[in-house]
Coordinates of C-alpha atoms in Angstrom, one line a residue:
M1 CA -6.7 55.8 26.9
E2 CA -5.7 52.6 25.0
A3 CA -3.0 50.0 25.4
V4 CA 0.1 50.4 23.2
T5 CA 2.1 47.6 21.6
V6 CA 5.9 48.2 21.9
P7 CA 8.8 46.2 20.3
V8 CA 10.9 44.2 22.7
P9 CA 14.2 46.0 21.9
A10 CA 12.6 49.4 22.6
L11 CA 11.3 48.3 26.0
Q12 CA 14.6 46.7 27.0
A13 CA 16.5 49.9 26.1
F14 CA 14.0 52.1 27.9
A15 CA 14.1 50.0 31.1
A16 CA 17.9 49.8 31.0
A17 CA 18.2 53.6 30.7
I18 CA 15.8 54.0 33.6
F19 CA 17.8 51.8 36.0
E20 CA 21.2 53.2 34.8
R21 CA 19.9 56.8 35.5
A22 CA 18.8 55.5 38.9
G23 CA 22.4 54.7 39.7
L24 CA 22.9 51.1 38.6
R25 CA 25.9 50.0 36.6
G26 CA 25.2 49.7 32.9
E27 CA 25.6 46.0 32.8
D28 CA 23.4 45.5 35.8
A29 CA 20.7 47.8 34.4
G30 CA 20.7 45.9 31.2
Q31 CA 20.3 42.6 32.9
I32 CA 17.4 43.7 35.0
A33 CA 15.7 45.3 32.0
H34 CA 16.1 42.0 30.1
D35 CA 14.6 40.1 33.0
L36 CA 11.6 42.4 33.5
V37 CA 10.8 42.3 29.8
A38 CA 11.2 38.5 29.8
A39 CA 8.4 38.4 32.4
D40 CA 6.1 40.5 30.2
L41 CA 7.0 38.3 27.2
R42 CA 5.9 35.2 29.2
G43 CA 2.6 36.8 30.1
L44 CA 3.5 37.6 33.7
A45 CA 2.9 41.3 33.6
S46 CA 2.7 41.4 37.4
H47 CA 6.5 40.7 37.5
G48 CA 7.4 42.8 34.4
L49 CA 7.8 46.5 33.7
S50 CA 4.8 47.3 36.0
R51 CA 7.3 46.8 38.9
I52 CA 9.7 49.6 37.8
P53 CA 8.1 52.4 39.9
M54 CA 8.2 50.2 43.0
Y55 CA 11.8 49.3 42.4
L56 CA 12.8 52.9 41.8
E57 CA 11.1 54.0 44.9
R58 CA 13.1 51.6 47.0
L59 CA 16.3 52.7 45.3
R60 CA 15.4 56.4 46.0
R61 CA 14.7 55.6 49.6
G62 CA 18.1 53.9 50.0
V63 CA 16.8 50.5 51.0
V64 CA 18.3 48.9 47.9
N65 CA 21.9 49.3 47.1
P66 CA 22.3 50.4 43.4
Q67 CA 25.9 49.1 43.1
P68 CA 26.2 46.1 45.4
D69 CA 29.5 44.2 46.0
I70 CA 28.1 40.7 45.7
V71 CA 30.4 38.2 47.4
V72 CA 30.4 34.4 47.1
H73 CA 31.6 32.4 50.1
R74 CA 32.4 28.8 49.1
S75 CA 31.9 27.1 52.5
W76 CA 31.7 23.4 51.4
P77 CA 32.8 21.4 48.3
A78 CA 29.3 21.5 46.9
A79 CA 27.8 24.5 48.8
S80 CA 28.3 28.2 48.7
L81 CA 26.7 31.3 50.3
V82 CA 26.1 34.5 48.3
D83 CA 25.9 37.8 50.1
G84 CA 23.7 40.1 47.9
D85 CA 24.8 43.3 49.7
D86 CA 21.2 44.5 49.6
G87 CA 21.3 45.0 45.8
M88 CA 18.6 44.1 43.3
G89 CA 17.6 40.5 43.8
F90 CA 18.0 39.8 40.1
L91 CA 21.8 40.2 40.4
A92 CA 22.2 38.1 43.5
A93 CA 20.0 35.3 42.1
R94 CA 21.9 35.2 38.7
K95 CA 25.2 35.0 40.6
A96 CA 23.8 32.2 42.7
V97 CA 22.7 30.2 39.7
D98 CA 26.1 30.6 38.1
E99 CA 27.8 29.4 41.3
A100 CA 25.4 26.4 41.7
I101 CA 26.2 25.4 38.1
E102 CA 30.0 25.6 38.7
L103 CA 29.7 23.5 41.8
A104 CA 27.5 21.0 40.0
R105 CA 30.0 20.7 37.2
V106 CA 32.6 19.5 39.7
N107 CA 30.5 17.7 42.3
G108 CA 27.5 16.6 40.4
I109 CA 25.2 18.8 42.5
G110 CA 25.6 22.4 43.7
L111 CA 23.7 24.1 46.6
V112 CA 23.8 27.9 47.0
G113 CA 22.2 30.0 49.7
V114 CA 21.6 33.7 49.3
R115 CA 21.1 36.3 51.9
R116 CA 20.8 40.1 52.0
S117 CA 19.0 40.0 48.7
T118 CA 15.7 41.7 47.6
H119 CA 12.8 40.7 45.4
F120 CA 14.2 38.9 42.4
G121 CA 11.3 39.1 40.0
M122 CA 10.1 36.0 38.1
S123 CA 11.5 32.8 39.5
A124 CA 11.3 31.2 36.0
L125 CA 14.3 33.4 35.0
Y126 CA 16.7 31.3 37.1
V127 CA 15.5 27.8 36.4
K128 CA 15.6 28.7 32.7
Q129 CA 19.2 30.0 33.2
A130 CA 20.1 26.6 34.5
S131 CA 18.2 24.7 31.9
D132 CA 19.8 26.7 29.1
A133 CA 23.2 25.7 30.6
G134 CA 22.1 22.0 30.6
F135 CA 21.4 21.6 34.3
L136 CA 18.4 20.5 36.3
S137 CA 17.5 23.1 39.0
L138 CA 15.4 24.1 41.9
V139 CA 15.0 27.7 42.9
L140 CA 13.3 28.8 46.1
T141 CA 12.8 32.1 47.8
N142 CA 11.1 33.5 50.9
S143 CA 9.3 36.9 50.7
S144 CA 7.4 39.5 52.7
P145 CA 4.3 38.3 54.6
A146 CA 1.4 37.7 52.3
I147 CA -0.5 34.6 53.6
P148 CA -1.3 33.3 57.1
V149 CA -0.2 30.1 58.6
W150 CA -2.9 27.5 58.6
G151 CA -5.3 28.5 61.4
G152 CA -4.0 32.1 61.6
R153 CA -5.7 35.2 60.3
T154 CA -2.8 37.6 59.8
T155 CA -0.1 37.6 57.2
F156 CA 3.1 35.8 58.3
L157 CA 4.4 33.7 55.5
G158 CA 5.5 34.9 52.1
A159 CA 3.9 34.0 48.7
A160 CA 7.3 32.2 48.4
P161 CA 7.4 30.9 44.8
F162 CA 8.9 27.5 44.0
A163 CA 10.5 27.0 40.6
A164 CA 12.0 23.9 39.0
G165 CA 13.6 23.2 35.6
V166 CA 14.6 20.0 33.8
P167 CA 16.3 20.5 30.4
G168 CA 15.0 18.4 27.6
G169 CA 15.9 17.7 24.0
D170 CA 13.8 18.1 20.8
Q171 CA 10.6 18.0 22.8
G172 CA 11.5 21.0 25.0
D173 CA 12.2 21.6 28.7
Y174 CA 10.1 21.2 31.9
L175 CA 9.8 24.6 33.6
L176 CA 7.7 25.1 36.7
D177 CA 7.2 28.5 38.5
M178 CA 4.4 28.7 41.1
A179 CA 3.7 30.8 44.1
M180 CA 2.3 29.3 47.3
T181 CA -0.8 31.5 47.0
V182 CA -3.9 30.7 44.9
I183 CA -2.9 33.6 42.7
A184 CA 0.4 35.6 42.7
R185 CA 0.1 38.7 44.9
G186 CA 1.6 40.8 42.1
K187 CA -1.4 39.9 39.9
I188 CA -3.7 41.2 42.6
R189 CA -1.7 44.4 42.7
L190 CA -2.0 44.7 38.9
A191 CA -5.7 44.1 39.0
A192 CA -6.0 46.9 41.7
K193 CA -4.0 49.3 39.5
E194 CA -6.2 48.6 36.5
G195 CA -9.4 48.8 38.5
R196 CA -10.4 45.1 37.9
P197 CA -12.0 42.8 40.4
I198 CA -10.5 39.5 41.3
E199 CA -12.2 36.1 41.5
P200 CA -13.8 34.9 44.7
G201 CA -11.7 32.7 47.0
L202 CA -8.3 34.4 46.3
A203 CA -8.0 36.8 49.2
L204 CA -9.4 38.4 52.4
D205 CA -9.5 42.1 53.2
K206 CA -7.6 43.5 56.1
N207 CA -10.6 42.7 58.4
G208 CA -10.4 39.0 57.4
A209 CA -13.5 39.1 55.2
P210 CA -13.6 37.5 51.7
T211 CA -13.3 40.1 49.0
T212 CA -13.3 40.4 45.2
N213 CA -12.0 44.0 45.4
A214 CA -8.4 43.9 44.3
A215 CA -7.3 47.0 46.2
D216 CA -8.8 45.6 49.5
A217 CA -7.2 42.2 48.8
F218 CA -3.8 43.7 48.2
E219 CA -3.9 45.4 51.6
G220 CA -5.3 42.2 53.1
V221 CA -4.4 38.5 53.1
C222 CA -3.7 36.2 50.1
L223 CA -5.0 32.7 50.6
P224 CA -2.6 29.7 50.2
F225 CA -3.4 27.2 47.4
G226 CA -4.6 23.9 48.6
G227 CA -5.4 25.2 52.1
H228 CA -3.1 23.8 54.8
K229 CA -0.9 22.2 52.1
G230 CA 0.0 25.5 50.5
A231 CA 0.6 27.1 53.9
A232 CA 2.9 24.2 54.9
L233 CA 4.9 24.6 51.7
A234 CA 5.2 28.3 52.2
M235 CA 6.6 27.6 55.7
L236 CA 9.1 25.2 54.2
M237 CA 10.3 28.0 51.8
D238 CA 10.8 30.3 54.8
L239 CA 12.8 27.6 56.7
L240 CA 15.1 26.8 53.7
C241 CA 15.5 30.3 52.4
G242 CA 15.4 32.3 55.6
V243 CA 16.4 30.2 58.6
L244 CA 19.0 28.2 56.8
T245 CA 20.7 31.0 54.8
G246 CA 20.9 33.6 57.6
A247 CA 18.3 35.9 55.8
N248 CA 15.3 37.4 57.4
F249 CA 12.5 34.9 58.3
G250 CA 9.3 34.4 60.2
G251 CA 7.6 37.6 59.2
E252 CA 10.8 39.7 59.2
V253 CA 11.1 40.3 55.4
K254 CA 10.2 43.9 54.7
S255 CA 7.2 44.6 52.5
L256 CA 8.1 45.7 48.9
Y257 CA 5.3 48.2 48.9
F258 CA 4.6 49.4 52.4
D259 CA 7.9 49.3 54.4
H260 CA 10.9 51.4 53.4
S261 CA 12.4 51.4 56.9
E262 CA 15.4 49.1 56.0
P263 CA 16.5 46.5 53.4
Q264 CA 14.4 43.4 52.9
N265 CA 17.2 40.8 53.5
V266 CA 15.3 38.2 51.4
G267 CA 16.8 34.7 51.2
H268 CA 17.0 32.4 48.2
L269 CA 18.1 28.8 47.8
V270 CA 19.4 27.4 44.4
I271 CA 20.2 23.8 43.6
A272 CA 21.8 22.7 40.3
I273 CA 22.1 19.1 39.3
R274 CA 24.1 17.5 36.4
P275 CA 21.9 15.5 34.1
D276 CA 24.5 12.8 33.8
L277 CA 24.7 11.8 37.4
F278 CA 23.4 8.3 36.8
M279 CA 23.6 7.9 33.0
S280 CA 25.1 9.6 30.0
K281 CA 23.7 13.1 29.1
E282 CA 22.5 11.6 25.8
E283 CA 20.5 8.9 27.5
F284 CA 19.0 11.4 29.9
T285 CA 17.9 13.7 27.1
H286 CA 16.4 10.7 25.2
R287 CA 14.4 9.7 28.3
M288 CA 13.2 13.3 28.7
D289 CA 12.0 13.4 25.1
T290 CA 10.3 10.0 25.6
F291 CA 8.5 11.3 28.7
V292 CA 7.2 14.4 27.0
T293 CA 6.1 12.5 24.0
R294 CA 4.1 10.1 26.2
V295 CA 2.5 13.0 28.1
K296 CA 1.4 14.7 25.0
G297 CA 0.0 11.5 23.6
L298 CA -2.3 10.8 26.5
P299 CA -6.1 10.9 26.1
R300 CA -7.3 14.5 26.5
A301 CA -10.0 15.5 28.9
Q302 CA -13.1 17.2 27.5
G303 CA -12.4 20.8 26.5
F304 CA -8.7 20.4 25.9
D305 CA -7.2 20.6 22.4
E306 CA -3.8 19.5 23.5
I307 CA -1.7 18.7 26.6
L308 CA 1.0 21.2 27.4
M309 CA 4.1 20.8 29.6
P310 CA 4.7 23.3 32.5
G311 CA 6.2 26.4 31.0
E312 CA 5.1 25.7 27.5
P313 CA 2.2 28.2 27.3
E314 CA 4.5 30.9 28.5
A315 CA 7.2 30.0 26.1
R316 CA 4.7 30.2 23.2
K317 CA 3.6 33.7 24.4
A318 CA 7.3 34.8 24.5
E319 CA 7.9 33.6 21.0
T320 CA 4.9 35.6 19.7
G321 CA 5.9 38.6 21.7
Q322 CA 9.4 38.7 20.3
T323 CA 7.8 39.2 16.9
K324 CA 4.7 41.2 17.6
G325 CA 5.9 43.2 20.6
I326 CA 4.4 43.6 24.1
V327 CA 1.1 45.2 25.0
I328 CA 1.5 47.8 27.7
P329 CA -1.9 48.7 29.4
P330 CA -2.7 52.4 29.8
E331 CA -2.2 52.5 33.6
I332 CA 1.2 50.9 33.3
A333 CA 2.2 53.2 30.5
K334 CA 1.1 56.2 32.6
D335 CA 3.3 55.1 35.5
L336 CA 6.3 54.4 33.2
R337 CA 5.9 57.9 31.5
A338 CA 5.9 59.5 35.0
E339 CA 9.1 57.8 35.9
A340 CA 10.7 58.7 32.6
D341 CA 9.8 62.3 33.0
R342 CA 11.2 62.3 36.5
L343 CA 14.5 60.9 35.3
Q344 CA 14.4 62.9 32.0
I345 CA 14.4 59.9 29.8
S346 CA 12.4 59.8 26.5
A347 CA 9.3 57.6 26.5
D348 CA 7.8 58.7 23.2
F349 CA 6.8 55.2 22.3
L350 CA 4.4 55.2 25.2
A351 CA 2.7 58.4 24.1
E352 CA -0.2 56.6 22.3
A353 CA -1.4 55.1 25.5

């Protein structure tokens, strides 16, 4: 079997049809389809369409609410709490960013906690949402156990990605999206599905031994980046997103893959900041452009043709993918065809894989 390249509109329509047939409202299904394809466009296949079978399984087992009643509780002038009603995390997180932006418009800064959410895909989605609206942002989440605390040997803390966005001007935005693991756990899962090994030093198997076997690593323990520093940051994500918001914490978030006993109750935290808190928006934008110009003009280390800002490589991939389409590997295409057959949805465009 070979990979197949599919135009973006076809993939979005397909994914939307899948989720609508699974019971989601049409608008919600379309939003999630857009967000999954956006991850594939940016080269983050681990958080793209490859996740559809896992999401559908959780919907089928009743641990994700297909039509949640997402409620915003505005508890303080600059702070709100979003109850995700155990729906798809994409929906709760999008609502939280919208609320944080509205709070920031009035108060200069907006802080929104989220509880009773689920896995929300690629964190970059939400800081880009804020940047596109002209706001600086931080987006944090906790997640199911994937890494140990420093000195421990069993999973306890989540991979817990941290994302940040700063809108720029002509020189583009700053967009950071990073997990607290050396490598995102979803990438290990994708390598296991495709039968590829992983690099040494990324994970341990379930017996605590170093491994390059992706399947063994996925069932084992991911290692935090930077040793004790990454573990400490993952702990902070759990405190801010779990303890503070009222979501699950301290090893309680249910595994996406292995635990269908009850909803995950993932917690998120979103912060939006006006760019004109201390100066005009025009001056801020000029200073951002100056910063990026200085960064790109710095002397380059050996082996580097240019210096890129965080998020810039992914943005370039997305621009290319919009024109040329997205490459779907054979194993992912096979899984998507199986789900399409199950839901009686056409997937002819995947037949070549």
